[in-house]
Coordinates of C-alpha atoms and ligand atoms in Angstrom, one line a residue:
M1 CA -23.2 4.6 -17.1
K2 CA -19.7 5.6 -17.1
R3 CA -17.2 3.5 -14.9
I4 CA -14.5 5.6 -13.5
Y5 CA -12.2 3.5 -11.4
L6 CA -10.2 5.7 -8.7
D7 CA -9.4 2.9 -6.2
N8 CA -6.2 1.5 -7.5
N9 CA -4.6 1.3 -4.0
A10 CA -7.2 -1.4 -3.2
T11 CA -6.5 -3.3 -6.4
T12 CA -5.8 -2.8 -10.0
P13 CA -7.2 -4.3 -13.3
V14 CA -5.1 -7.2 -14.7
H15 CA -3.0 -5.6 -17.6
P16 CA -4.0 -7.2 -21.0
E17 CA -0.4 -8.2 -21.7
V18 CA -0.2 -9.9 -18.3
L19 CA -3.4 -11.9 -19.1
E20 CA -2.1 -12.8 -22.4
V21 CA 1.2 -14.4 -21.0
M22 CA -0.9 -16.2 -18.3
L23 CA -3.5 -17.9 -20.4
P24 CA -1.2 -20.7 -21.8
F25 CA -0.6 -21.7 -18.3
Y26 CA -4.2 -22.4 -17.7
R27 CA -4.8 -23.8 -21.0
D28 CA -1.8 -25.9 -22.2
F29 CA 1.0 -26.0 -19.6
F30 CA -0.6 -27.6 -16.5
G31 CA 2.6 -29.4 -15.2
N32 CA 3.8 -29.2 -11.6
P33 CA 7.0 -27.3 -11.8
S34 CA 8.6 -29.6 -9.3
S35 CA 8.2 -32.6 -11.6
V36 CA 11.3 -33.7 -13.5
H37 CA 9.4 -34.7 -16.7
W38 CA 8.6 -32.7 -19.7
A39 CA 5.3 -31.4 -18.2
G40 CA 7.2 -30.0 -15.2
R41 CA 10.0 -28.5 -17.3
E42 CA 7.7 -26.5 -19.4
V43 CA 6.5 -24.6 -16.5
S44 CA 9.6 -24.5 -14.2
G45 CA 11.4 -22.5 -16.9
A46 CA 8.6 -19.9 -16.9
I47 CA 8.8 -19.5 -13.1
E48 CA 12.6 -18.8 -13.3
K49 CA 12.0 -16.2 -16.0
A50 CA 9.4 -14.5 -13.7
R51 CA 11.9 -14.6 -10.9
E52 CA 14.3 -12.7 -13.1
Q53 CA 11.7 -10.3 -14.0
V54 CA 10.7 -9.5 -10.4
A55 CA 14.2 -9.3 -9.3
A56 CA 15.1 -6.8 -12.1
L57 CA 12.4 -4.4 -11.0
I58 CA 13.9 -4.0 -7.5
N59 CA 17.6 -4.6 -8.2
A60 CA 17.7 -8.0 -6.4
A61 CA 19.2 -11.2 -7.5
P62 CA 16.7 -13.9 -8.7
A63 CA 17.7 -16.2 -5.9
E64 CA 16.7 -13.6 -3.4
I65 CA 13.0 -13.8 -4.7
V66 CA 10.3 -16.0 -3.1
F67 CA 7.0 -16.3 -4.7
I68 CA 4.0 -16.0 -2.2
S69 CA 0.3 -15.7 -2.4
C70 CA -0.3 -12.1 -1.5
G71 CA 1.3 -9.0 0.3
S72 CA -0.2 -10.0 3.7
E73 CA 1.5 -13.3 3.5
G74 CA 4.9 -11.6 2.9
D75 CA 4.4 -9.2 5.8
N76 CA 3.4 -12.2 8.1
H77 CA 6.3 -14.2 6.8
A78 CA 8.9 -11.4 7.2
I79 CA 7.9 -10.5 10.8
K80 CA 6.9 -13.7 12.2
G81 CA 9.9 -15.5 10.3
T82 CA 12.2 -13.0 11.9
A83 CA 10.7 -13.1 15.3
E84 CA 11.2 -16.8 15.4
A85 CA 14.6 -17.0 13.8
L86 CA 16.2 -14.2 15.9
R87 CA 14.4 -14.9 19.3
D88 CA 17.7 -15.8 20.9
K89 CA 19.0 -12.3 19.9
G90 CA 16.2 -10.2 21.3
N91 CA 12.5 -9.7 21.6
H92 CA 12.0 -5.9 20.5
I93 CA 10.5 -4.9 17.2
I94 CA 10.1 -1.3 16.0
T95 CA 7.3 -0.4 13.6
T96 CA 4.8 2.5 13.1
T97 CA 1.2 3.3 13.9
V98 CA 0.4 3.8 10.1
E99 CA 1.3 0.3 8.8
H100 CA -1.1 -1.9 6.9
P101 CA -3.0 -4.2 9.2
A102 CA -0.9 -7.2 7.6
V103 CA 2.0 -5.6 9.7
L104 CA 0.1 -4.2 12.7
E105 CA -2.0 -7.2 13.5
T106 CA 1.0 -9.5 13.0
C107 CA 2.9 -7.3 15.6
K108 CA -0.1 -7.5 18.0
G109 CA 0.0 -11.1 17.8
L110 CA 3.6 -11.2 18.6
E111 CA 3.0 -9.0 21.7
K112 CA 0.9 -11.8 23.2
K113 CA 4.0 -14.2 22.6
G114 CA 6.2 -12.0 24.7
F115 CA 7.7 -9.5 22.2
N116 CA 7.8 -6.0 22.9
I117 CA 6.8 -3.7 20.0
T118 CA 7.5 -0.1 19.6
Y119 CA 4.7 1.6 17.4
L120 CA 6.3 4.9 16.3
P121 CA 3.8 7.8 16.2
V122 CA 3.5 10.2 13.3
D123 CA 2.9 14.0 13.0
R124 CA -0.2 15.7 11.7
D125 CA 1.2 15.2 8.1
G126 CA 1.6 11.5 8.8
M127 CA 5.4 11.6 8.9
L128 CA 7.9 9.9 11.1
N129 CA 10.6 11.4 13.3
L130 CA 13.9 9.5 12.5
A131 CA 15.4 10.7 15.7
E132 CA 12.6 9.0 17.6
L133 CA 13.1 5.9 15.7
E134 CA 16.7 5.8 16.5
K135 CA 16.1 6.5 20.2
A136 CA 13.6 3.5 20.3
I137 CA 16.5 1.1 19.4
T138 CA 17.7 -1.1 22.2
D139 CA 20.0 -4.0 22.5
Q140 CA 17.0 -6.3 22.2
T141 CA 15.8 -4.8 18.8
I142 CA 15.8 -7.5 16.2
L143 CA 13.6 -5.8 13.4
I144 CA 12.7 -2.5 12.0
S145 CA 9.5 -2.6 9.9
V146 CA 8.5 0.5 8.2
M147 CA 6.3 0.6 4.9
W148 CA 7.7 2.3 1.8
A149 CA 4.5 4.3 1.1
N150 CA 1.2 4.4 2.9
N151 CA -1.9 3.0 1.2
E152 CA -4.3 5.6 2.7
T153 CA -2.5 8.8 2.3
G154 CA 0.1 8.0 -0.2
N155 CA 2.9 9.3 2.1
I156 CA 6.4 8.1 1.2
Y157 CA 8.6 7.2 4.0
P158 CA 12.6 7.9 3.9
I159 CA 13.4 4.3 3.4
N160 CA 17.0 5.0 2.4
E161 CA 17.7 6.9 5.6
I162 CA 15.9 4.3 7.8
G163 CA 18.0 1.6 6.0
A164 CA 21.1 3.6 7.1
I165 CA 19.9 3.7 10.6
A166 CA 19.3 0.0 10.6
A167 CA 22.6 -0.6 9.1
K168 CA 24.4 1.6 11.7
Y169 CA 23.0 -0.6 14.5
G170 CA 23.2 -3.9 12.6
I171 CA 19.4 -4.4 12.9
R172 CA 17.3 -6.2 10.2
F173 CA 15.0 -4.0 8.1
H174 CA 11.8 -5.0 6.5
T175 CA 9.6 -2.8 4.2
D176 CA 6.1 -3.4 3.0
A177 CA 6.5 -1.9 -0.5
V178 CA 3.1 -3.0 -1.8
Q179 CA 2.2 0.5 -2.7
A180 CA 5.6 1.8 -3.8
V181 CA 6.5 -0.8 -6.4
G182 CA 5.4 0.3 -9.8
K183 CA 5.0 3.9 -8.8
L184 CA 8.4 4.8 -7.4
P185 CA 11.9 3.4 -8.3
V186 CA 12.6 0.6 -5.7
D187 CA 16.1 -0.5 -5.3
V188 CA 16.8 -3.0 -2.4
Q189 CA 20.5 -2.3 -2.5
K190 CA 20.3 1.4 -2.2
A191 CA 17.5 1.0 0.5
G192 CA 19.6 -1.4 2.6
V193 CA 16.7 -3.5 3.3
H194 CA 16.7 -7.3 4.2
L195 CA 13.1 -8.1 3.5
L196 CA 10.8 -6.3 1.1
V197 CA 7.1 -7.2 0.2
L198 CA 5.3 -6.7 -3.1
S199 CA 1.8 -7.8 -4.2
G200 CA 0.6 -8.8 -7.8
H201 CA -2.9 -7.3 -7.7
K202 CA -1.5 -3.8 -6.8
I203 CA 0.6 -3.6 -10.0
G204 CA -1.6 -5.0 -12.8
A205 CA -1.1 -8.7 -12.1
P206 CA -4.0 -11.0 -10.7
K207 CA -4.9 -11.5 -7.1
G208 CA -3.2 -14.5 -5.3
V209 CA 0.4 -13.9 -6.1
G210 CA 3.1 -11.7 -4.6
A211 CA 6.8 -11.7 -3.8
L212 CA 9.0 -11.6 -0.8
Y213 CA 12.6 -10.4 -1.3
I214 CA 14.9 -12.0 1.2
K215 CA 18.4 -10.5 1.1
R216 CA 21.0 -13.3 0.7
G217 CA 22.1 -14.6 4.1
T218 CA 19.0 -13.5 5.9
R219 CA 17.9 -16.2 8.4
L220 CA 14.1 -16.5 8.2
T221 CA 11.8 -19.2 9.6
P222 CA 9.3 -20.2 6.9
L223 CA 5.6 -19.6 7.5
L224 CA 4.6 -22.8 5.6
D225 CA 6.1 -26.1 6.2
G226 CA 6.0 -28.9 3.5
G227 CA 7.7 -29.5 0.4
H228 CA 11.0 -27.9 -0.8
Q229 CA 9.5 -25.3 -3.2
E230 CA 11.3 -21.9 -3.2
R231 CA 14.5 -23.6 -1.8
G232 CA 12.6 -24.6 1.3
R233 CA 11.5 -21.0 2.0
R234 CA 7.9 -21.5 1.0
A235 CA 6.1 -24.8 0.6
G236 CA 3.2 -25.3 -1.7
T237 CA 2.8 -26.0 -5.3
H238 CA 3.4 -22.8 -7.3
N239 CA 0.6 -20.5 -8.7
V240 CA 2.2 -20.9 -12.0
A241 CA 0.0 -18.7 -14.1
G242 CA 0.0 -16.0 -11.3
I243 CA 3.7 -16.1 -11.2
V244 CA 4.1 -15.7 -14.7
G245 CA 1.6 -12.8 -14.7
L246 CA 3.5 -11.2 -11.8
G247 CA 6.8 -11.4 -13.8
K248 CA 5.2 -9.7 -16.8
A249 CA 3.6 -7.2 -14.6
C250 CA 7.1 -6.3 -13.1
E251 CA 8.6 -6.2 -16.5
L252 CA 5.9 -3.6 -17.7
A253 CA 6.1 -1.6 -14.5
G254 CA 9.8 -1.2 -14.9
E255 CA 9.5 -0.2 -18.7
H256 CA 6.8 2.3 -18.0
L257 CA 7.6 3.5 -14.5
V258 CA 8.6 7.0 -15.4
E259 CA 5.8 7.6 -17.9
N260 CA 3.2 6.1 -15.8
A261 CA 4.2 8.0 -12.7
A262 CA 4.3 11.3 -14.7
H263 CA 0.8 10.6 -16.1
M264 CA -0.8 9.7 -12.9
R265 CA 1.1 12.7 -11.1
R266 CA -0.4 15.2 -13.6
L267 CA -4.0 14.0 -13.3
R268 CA -3.8 13.5 -9.6
D269 CA -2.4 17.1 -9.2
K270 CA -5.2 18.4 -11.4
L271 CA -7.8 16.4 -9.3
E272 CA -6.3 17.7 -6.1
Q273 CA -6.2 21.3 -7.1
G274 CA -9.5 21.2 -8.6
I275 CA -11.1 19.8 -5.4
L276 CA -9.3 22.1 -3.2
D277 CA -10.4 25.0 -5.4
A278 CA -14.0 24.0 -5.7
V279 CA -14.9 22.6 -2.3
P280 CA -14.7 24.8 0.7
D281 CA -13.9 23.4 4.2
N282 CA -11.8 20.6 3.1
K283 CA -8.7 19.0 4.7
L284 CA -5.9 17.4 2.8
N285 CA -4.8 14.3 4.6
G286 CA -1.2 13.3 4.1
H287 CA 2.0 15.3 3.4
P288 CA 1.0 18.7 1.9
D289 CA 4.1 18.5 -0.3
R290 CA 2.9 16.4 -3.3
D291 CA 6.6 15.1 -3.9
R292 CA 6.3 13.3 -0.6
R293 CA 3.3 11.4 -1.6
L294 CA 2.8 8.6 -4.2
P295 CA 2.0 10.1 -7.5
N296 CA -1.3 8.6 -7.8
S297 CA -2.9 9.1 -4.3
L298 CA -5.1 11.8 -2.8
N299 CA -6.8 11.6 0.6
I300 CA -9.1 14.5 1.4
S301 CA -11.8 15.1 4.2
F302 CA -14.9 17.2 3.6
A303 CA -16.2 18.7 6.8
Y304 CA -19.9 18.1 7.8
I305 CA -20.4 14.9 5.7
E306 CA -19.8 11.2 6.1
G307 CA -17.3 9.6 3.7
E308 CA -19.6 6.4 3.3
S309 CA -22.4 8.7 2.1
L310 CA -20.1 10.6 -0.4
L311 CA -18.9 7.2 -1.7
L312 CA -22.4 5.9 -2.4
N313 CA -23.3 9.1 -4.1
L314 CA -20.1 9.1 -6.2
D315 CA -21.0 5.5 -6.9
M316 CA -24.3 6.5 -8.4
Y317 CA -22.2 8.4 -10.9
G318 CA -20.1 5.4 -11.6
I319 CA -17.1 6.7 -9.7
A320 CA -15.3 4.2 -7.6
A321 CA -13.3 5.9 -4.6
S322 CA -12.8 4.6 -1.2
S323 CA -13.3 5.9 2.3
G324 CA -10.5 6.1 4.9
S325 CA -12.7 4.4 7.5
A326 CA -13.0 0.7 7.6
C327 CA -16.3 -1.0 8.6
T328 CA -15.4 -2.8 11.8
S329 CA -18.1 -5.3 13.1
G330 CA -21.0 -3.1 12.1
S331 CA -19.8 0.1 13.6
L332 CA -18.0 2.7 11.4
E333 CA -14.6 3.2 13.0
P334 CA -12.3 5.9 11.4
S335 CA -9.1 4.5 10.0
H336 CA -6.2 4.0 12.2
V337 CA -4.1 6.1 9.9
M338 CA -6.3 9.1 10.4
G339 CA -6.2 8.5 14.1
A340 CA -2.4 8.2 14.1
M341 CA -2.3 11.6 12.3
C342 CA -4.6 13.1 14.9
V343 CA -7.3 14.0 12.4
E344 CA -10.4 15.1 14.2
V345 CA -12.8 12.2 14.5
S346 CA -15.6 14.0 12.4
L347 CA -13.0 14.7 9.7
A348 CA -11.7 11.2 9.9
H349 CA -15.1 9.8 9.2
S350 CA -15.4 12.0 5.9
S351 CA -11.8 11.0 4.7
T352 CA -12.0 10.1 1.0
R353 CA -9.3 8.4 -0.9
F354 CA -8.9 8.8 -4.7
S355 CA -6.2 6.5 -6.2
L356 CA -5.4 6.7 -9.8
G357 CA -3.9 4.2 -12.2
A358 CA -2.0 4.2 -15.5
E359 CA -5.4 3.7 -17.1
T360 CA -7.0 6.8 -15.7
T361 CA -7.8 9.3 -18.2
E362 CA -8.2 13.2 -18.3
E363 CA -11.9 12.7 -19.0
D364 CA -12.3 10.7 -15.8
I365 CA -10.8 13.4 -13.6
D366 CA -13.0 16.1 -15.6
F367 CA -16.0 14.2 -14.8
V368 CA -15.2 13.8 -11.0
L369 CA -14.5 17.6 -10.9
E370 CA -17.7 18.2 -12.5
V371 CA -19.9 16.2 -10.2
L372 CA -18.1 16.1 -6.8
P373 CA -18.4 19.7 -5.7
A374 CA -22.3 19.8 -6.2
T375 CA -22.4 16.2 -4.5
V376 CA -20.6 17.4 -1.5
Q377 CA -22.8 20.5 -1.3
R378 CA -26.0 18.4 -1.5
L379 CA -25.0 16.2 1.3
R380 CA -23.8 19.2 3.4
D381 CA -27.3 20.8 2.7
M382 CA -28.9 17.8 4.2
S383 CA -26.5 17.6 7.2
P384 CA -27.7 19.0 10.6
L385 CA -24.2 19.8 11.4
Y386 CA -23.9 22.1 8.4
D387 CA -27.1 23.9 9.4
C388 CA -25.7 24.5 12.8
K389 CA -23.0 26.5 11.5
K390 CA -25.5 29.3 10.7
T391 CA -26.8 29.4 14.3
E392 CA -24.5 29.0 17.2
P393 CA -20.9 27.7 17.5
C394 CA -20.2 23.9 18.1
E395 CA -17.6 21.3 18.0
M396 CA -17.8 21.0 14.2
C397 CA -17.6 24.8 13.8
E398 CA -14.4 24.9 15.9
T399 CA -13.0 22.0 13.8
V400 CA -13.7 23.7 10.7
K401 CA -12.0 26.9 11.9
R402 CA -8.8 25.0 12.5
I403 CA -8.5 23.3 9.0
Ligands
LIG501 C1 -2.8 -4.0 -0.1 C2 -1.8 -3.9 0.8 C3 -1.2 -5.1 1.5 C4 -1.8 -6.4 1.4 O1 -1.6 -7.0 0.2 P1 -2.6 -8.2 -0.3 O2 -1.8 -8.7 -1.5 O3 -4.0 -7.6 -0.5 O4 -2.5 -9.3 0.9 C5 -0.2 -4.8 2.4 N1 0.4 -3.6 2.4 C6 -0.1 -2.5 1.7 C7 0.6 -1.1 2.0 C8 -1.2 -2.6 1.1 O5 -1.6 -1.7 0.2

């Protein structure tokens, strides 16, 4: 069976060159980088090289990079660390309704500890109103946290403008750039961010490693207490091989950024147009302007059917995609991002995400376009909702009329 992987926003395959540079650190160089002897020195140099590679990709200084275990850790660290460090300055944080759970759940936790959180709404395209953001600022605001790009829709947020607003009011700015890094140019200086998070497994490095950019002079309480690794900002013996892999992945991402983005963009556009043309009663989720979305992401709902059943049927053809809905405690709840965008519940349930990678081929896309329309039609023919269209008007018919 073919294996077509279109779920790169969930995780990416490890790049062969990344694996190559990692292997010696499992096989031969086993030292603890904090040790002063030869075994430690052998690996501490490799970590510093990786720090330079990560810093170069986002235009930071190496000393501003802290290695962490994953994107979720970085978001937790940035937000909780700020809340604790700046508690004497205020108790208000501004974020959005479409953030990753690593941000949303962290903020919800802080609410229980006496912090006020403003969750900015988005419009039907999933975009923010920056005037509303500015209006939300109070003299208690200590942090603005807005993701660079959304993992479900691919929407890109105007980070430079938000950075300018944060600077105008002297407020700290954190961005979850897990989806942006490697797909868009990311420049921490231009963006005016104080804290930025990236994750290895979303950019061709392995799982279990990431980086937190902490702008020089930014006071942040550590998440983990212990040894003095990472200049006291993150205790715990380094994941040496993972860090070396992350460095290489960042180097490759920088070298191939333009070409990879153009490649994914061309194929994504082909997939998007092909589906829009061949499958009636669809709804594109996210900004209609493709320039305002990540070059690799497409999120689309198909009226009358469940996203989960479409995924299972695509899986039978070897196509890996993902549904916008998350399986929460046995009940299928539509995604919070679709909810925030006021996507009708029935359409939110059928939202399907295709996220391409640098390895995606033209044949992959052609195959999806070959089997998807008929698969959707087959599921619709089995759907009682679809039949109803032919008899009397109902909620679904009304929904479909609106899309
Ligand atoms: C995947 C993802 C995360 C979490 O990263 P992990 O390394 O899996 O913890 C956070 N934010 C966004 C936008 C993501 O896509």
